[in-house]
CSV table of C-alpha atoms in Angstrom, one decimal:
chain,number,residue,atom,x,y,z
A,1,UNK,CA,0.0,0.0,0.0
A,2,UNK,CA,1.4,3.4,-1.0
A,3,UNK,CA,1.4,6.6,1.0
A,4,UNK,CA,-0.3,9.8,-0.2
A,5,UNK,CA,2.0,12.8,-0.3
A,6,UNK,CA,0.0,14.5,2.4
A,7,UNK,CA,0.6,11.6,4.7
A,8,UNK,CA,4.4,11.6,4.4
A,9,UNK,CA,4.8,14.6,6.7
A,10,UNK,CA,2.7,12.8,9.3
A,11,UNK,CA,4.8,9.6,9.0
A,12,UNK,CA,8.0,11.6,9.5
A,13,UNK,CA,6.6,13.4,12.5
A,14,UNK,CA,5.4,10.1,14.2
A,15,UNK,CA,8.8,8.5,13.4
A,16,UNK,CA,10.6,11.5,15.0
A,17,UNK,CA,8.4,11.3,18.1
A,18,UNK,CA,9.1,7.5,18.4
A,19,UNK,CA,12.9,8.1,18.0
A,20,UNK,CA,12.8,10.8,20.7
A,21,UNK,CA,10.9,8.6,23.1
A,22,UNK,CA,13.4,5.8,22.6
A,23,UNK,CA,16.3,8.2,23.3
A,24,UNK,CA,14.6,9.6,26.3
A,25,UNK,CA,14.0,6.1,27.6
A,26,UNK,CA,17.7,5.2,27.1
A,27,UNK,CA,18.8,8.4,28.9
A,28,UNK,CA,16.5,7.6,31.8
A,29,UNK,CA,17.9,4.1,32.1
A,30,UNK,CA,21.4,5.5,32.0
A,31,UNK,CA,20.6,7.9,34.8
A,32,UNK,CA,19.2,5.1,36.9
A,33,UNK,CA,22.4,3.0,36.6
A,34,UNK,CA,24.8,2.9,39.5
A,35,UNK,CA,27.6,4.3,37.5
A,36,UNK,CA,25.7,7.6,36.7
A,37,UNK,CA,25.5,10.1,39.5
A,38,UNK,CA,24.9,13.8,38.9
A,39,UNK,CA,27.8,15.6,40.6
A,40,UNK,CA,27.1,18.0,43.4
A,41,UNK,CA,30.0,20.3,42.5
A,42,UNK,CA,29.3,22.6,45.4
A,43,UNK,CA,29.7,19.9,48.1
A,44,UNK,CA,33.1,19.4,49.8
A,45,UNK,CA,33.3,17.2,52.8
A,46,UNK,CA,36.4,18.1,54.9
A,47,UNK,CA,38.4,15.0,55.5
A,48,UNK,CA,41.0,14.7,58.3
A,49,UNK,CA,42.1,12.0,60.7
A,50,UNK,CA,40.4,14.0,63.5
A,51,UNK,CA,37.1,14.0,61.7
A,52,UNK,CA,37.6,10.3,60.8
A,53,UNK,CA,38.2,9.4,64.5
A,54,UNK,CA,34.9,11.2,65.3
A,55,UNK,CA,33.2,9.2,62.6
A,56,UNK,CA,34.5,5.9,64.0
A,57,UNK,CA,33.3,6.9,67.5
A,58,UNK,CA,29.8,7.5,66.0
A,59,UNK,CA,30.0,4.1,64.4
A,60,UNK,CA,31.0,2.6,67.7
A,61,UNK,CA,28.1,4.3,69.4
A,62,UNK,CA,25.8,2.5,66.9
A,63,UNK,CA,27.7,-0.8,67.3
A,64,UNK,CA,27.2,-0.5,71.1
A,65,UNK,CA,23.5,0.2,70.7
A,66,UNK,CA,23.2,-3.0,68.7
A,67,UNK,CA,25.4,-5.1,71.0
A,68,UNK,CA,28.4,-5.2,68.7
A,69,UNK,CA,32.0,-4.8,69.8
A,70,UNK,CA,33.8,-1.5,69.1
A,71,UNK,CA,36.4,-1.2,66.4
A,72,UNK,CA,39.7,0.7,66.6
A,73,UNK,CA,40.5,3.7,64.4
A,74,UNK,CA,43.2,2.8,61.8
A,75,UNK,CA,45.4,5.4,60.1
A,76,UNK,CA,46.2,2.9,57.4
A,77,UNK,CA,42.5,2.4,56.7
A,78,UNK,CA,42.1,6.2,56.6
A,79,UNK,CA,44.8,6.6,54.0
A,80,UNK,CA,43.4,3.8,51.8
A,81,UNK,CA,39.8,5.1,52.1
A,82,UNK,CA,41.0,8.6,51.1
A,83,UNK,CA,42.9,7.1,48.2
A,84,UNK,CA,39.7,5.3,47.1
A,85,UNK,CA,37.6,8.5,47.3
A,86,UNK,CA,40.3,10.4,45.3
A,87,UNK,CA,40.5,7.6,42.7
A,88,UNK,CA,36.7,7.9,42.1
A,89,UNK,CA,37.0,11.6,41.5
A,90,UNK,CA,40.2,11.4,39.5
A,91,UNK,CA,38.7,8.8,37.1
A,92,UNK,CA,35.1,10.1,37.2
A,93,UNK,CA,33.3,7.0,38.4
A,94,UNK,CA,31.2,5.9,41.4
A,95,UNK,CA,31.7,2.3,42.2
A,96,UNK,CA,33.7,-0.2,44.3
A,97,UNK,CA,36.0,-1.0,41.4
A,98,UNK,CA,37.7,1.4,39.0
A,99,UNK,CA,36.2,0.5,35.6
A,100,UNK,CA,39.3,1.5,33.8
A,101,UNK,CA,42.1,0.2,36.0
A,102,UNK,CA,40.1,-2.6,37.5
A,103,UNK,CA,41.6,-1.7,40.9
A,104,UNK,CA,39.7,-1.7,44.2
A,105,UNK,CA,40.4,-1.6,48.0
A,106,UNK,CA,41.6,-5.2,48.0
A,107,UNK,CA,44.1,-4.7,45.2
A,108,UNK,CA,45.3,-1.4,46.6
A,109,UNK,CA,45.7,-2.5,50.3
A,110,UNK,CA,49.3,-3.7,50.0
A,111,UNK,CA,50.5,-0.2,49.0
A,112,UNK,CA,49.0,1.1,52.3
A,113,UNK,CA,50.7,-1.3,54.7
A,114,UNK,CA,48.1,-4.1,54.8
A,115,UNK,CA,49.0,-7.8,54.4
A,116,UNK,CA,47.3,-10.4,52.1
A,117,UNK,CA,45.5,-11.7,55.2
A,118,UNK,CA,43.9,-8.3,55.9
A,119,UNK,CA,40.6,-7.6,54.3
A,120,UNK,CA,38.7,-4.3,54.0
A,121,UNK,CA,35.0,-4.2,53.3
A,122,UNK,CA,34.0,-0.9,51.7
A,123,UNK,CA,31.0,1.4,51.9
A,124,UNK,CA,30.9,4.3,49.4
A,125,UNK,CA,28.7,7.4,49.2
A,126,UNK,CA,28.4,10.4,46.9
A,127,UNK,CA,26.5,13.6,47.3
A,128,UNK,CA,24.5,14.6,44.3
A,129,UNK,CA,22.8,17.7,42.9
A,130,UNK,CA,19.1,17.8,43.8
A,131,UNK,CA,18.0,19.9,40.8
A,132,UNK,CA,18.7,23.2,39.1
A,133,UNK,CA,18.7,26.1,41.4
A,134,UNK,CA,18.5,23.9,44.5
A,135,UNK,CA,20.7,25.0,47.4
A,136,UNK,CA,23.3,22.5,48.5
A,137,UNK,CA,23.3,21.9,52.2
A,138,UNK,CA,26.5,21.3,54.2
A,139,UNK,CA,27.3,17.6,54.3
A,140,UNK,CA,29.5,15.6,56.7
A,141,UNK,CA,30.8,12.2,57.4
A,142,UNK,CA,28.0,11.8,59.8
A,143,UNK,CA,25.5,12.2,57.0
A,144,UNK,CA,27.1,9.3,55.1
A,145,UNK,CA,26.9,7.1,58.2
A,146,UNK,CA,23.2,7.9,58.6
A,147,UNK,CA,22.7,7.0,54.9
A,148,UNK,CA,24.6,3.8,55.2
A,149,UNK,CA,22.5,2.7,58.2
A,150,UNK,CA,19.4,2.9,56.0
A,151,UNK,CA,20.8,0.4,53.5
A,152,UNK,CA,21.0,-3.3,54.2
A,153,UNK,CA,24.4,-4.1,52.9
A,154,UNK,CA,26.0,-0.9,54.1
A,155,UNK,CA,24.5,-1.4,57.6
A,156,UNK,CA,25.7,-4.9,57.7
A,157,UNK,CA,29.3,-3.7,57.0
A,158,UNK,CA,29.2,-0.9,59.6
A,159,UNK,CA,28.0,-3.4,62.2
A,160,UNK,CA,29.9,-6.5,61.1
A,161,UNK,CA,30.9,-8.5,64.2
A,162,UNK,CA,34.4,-9.4,63.0
A,163,UNK,CA,35.7,-5.9,62.1
A,164,UNK,CA,38.5,-4.9,64.4
A,165,UNK,CA,39.3,-1.5,63.0
A,166,UNK,CA,38.4,1.0,60.3
A,167,UNK,CA,38.2,4.6,59.1
A,168,UNK,CA,36.1,7.0,57.1
A,169,UNK,CA,37.6,9.4,54.5
A,170,UNK,CA,36.2,11.8,52.0
A,171,UNK,CA,37.4,13.7,48.9
A,172,UNK,CA,35.2,16.4,47.5
A,173,UNK,CA,31.7,14.8,47.3
A,174,UNK,CA,32.8,11.2,47.8
A,175,UNK,CA,33.1,9.3,51.1
A,176,UNK,CA,34.4,5.9,51.9
A,177,UNK,CA,34.2,3.6,55.0
A,178,UNK,CA,36.6,0.7,55.2
A,179,UNK,CA,36.1,-2.0,57.9
A,180,UNK,CA,39.2,-4.2,58.6
A,181,UNK,CA,38.8,-7.9,59.4
A,182,UNK,CA,40.6,-11.2,58.8
A,183,UNK,CA,37.5,-13.2,57.7
A,184,UNK,CA,37.8,-12.5,53.9
A,185,UNK,CA,34.9,-10.0,54.1
A,186,UNK,CA,35.8,-7.6,51.3
A,187,UNK,CA,38.0,-10.0,49.4
A,188,UNK,CA,38.3,-9.4,45.6
A,189,UNK,CA,37.0,-6.6,43.4
A,190,UNK,CA,33.2,-6.4,42.9
A,191,UNK,CA,31.0,-3.7,41.4
A,192,UNK,CA,28.3,-1.9,43.3
A,193,UNK,CA,25.8,-3.5,41.0
A,194,UNK,CA,27.0,-6.9,42.0
A,195,UNK,CA,26.7,-6.0,45.6
A,196,UNK,CA,23.3,-4.6,45.2
A,197,UNK,CA,22.1,-7.7,43.4
A,198,UNK,CA,23.5,-9.9,46.2
A,199,UNK,CA,21.8,-8.0,49.0
A,200,UNK,CA,18.5,-7.9,47.2
A,201,UNK,CA,18.4,-11.7,47.2
A,202,UNK,CA,20.6,-12.7,50.2
A,203,UNK,CA,19.0,-14.6,53.1
A,204,UNK,CA,19.4,-13.2,56.6
A,205,UNK,CA,23.1,-13.2,57.5
A,206,UNK,CA,24.6,-14.3,60.8
A,207,UNK,CA,24.7,-11.3,63.1
A,208,UNK,CA,22.7,-9.1,60.7
A,209,UNK,CA,20.6,-6.3,62.2
A,210,UNK,CA,17.4,-5.7,60.4
A,211,UNK,CA,15.6,-2.4,60.4
């Protein structure tokens, strides 16, 4: 069946609308992915060992409230956590593994004084823009801790029974918590997507605190 000339413009218009809808859908899916986070360029979280020690004390207060043993502050963990936050900003990603270099906390740990038998389980957080013209509030390490406590996998890591030490460090709008243990929790490089998929299906874990 042929098209009349007067219908050609309509066909082109409909085709254009369909193409635009597909592109918008693809863009929406991209923005929903774990690797895409709109940067909050005005956010800078001041990171220092003193601030990190306060963060560990706050974590220990939470651990005590849930009957968990306290963890020590670790300067080595702070330096590695800071390096991880800086790596995310330097390479422009938001994940537990650098998509370009394929490095993660577990592959970087030797350079920061840890042994092969030391394992560091990582929480990450980034502050994002809330929309055009929206004011950016002051953010702190404490804000990251509160956010992590509202997420199953992150909460499990903060309260993990076998952690003995840890630290929180931030660079610009990225914050990282590392919990140190010898139980292979944190072994290997895994993406945030893999972690999310695991915790969405995982049965209750030993010692897990549900909220």
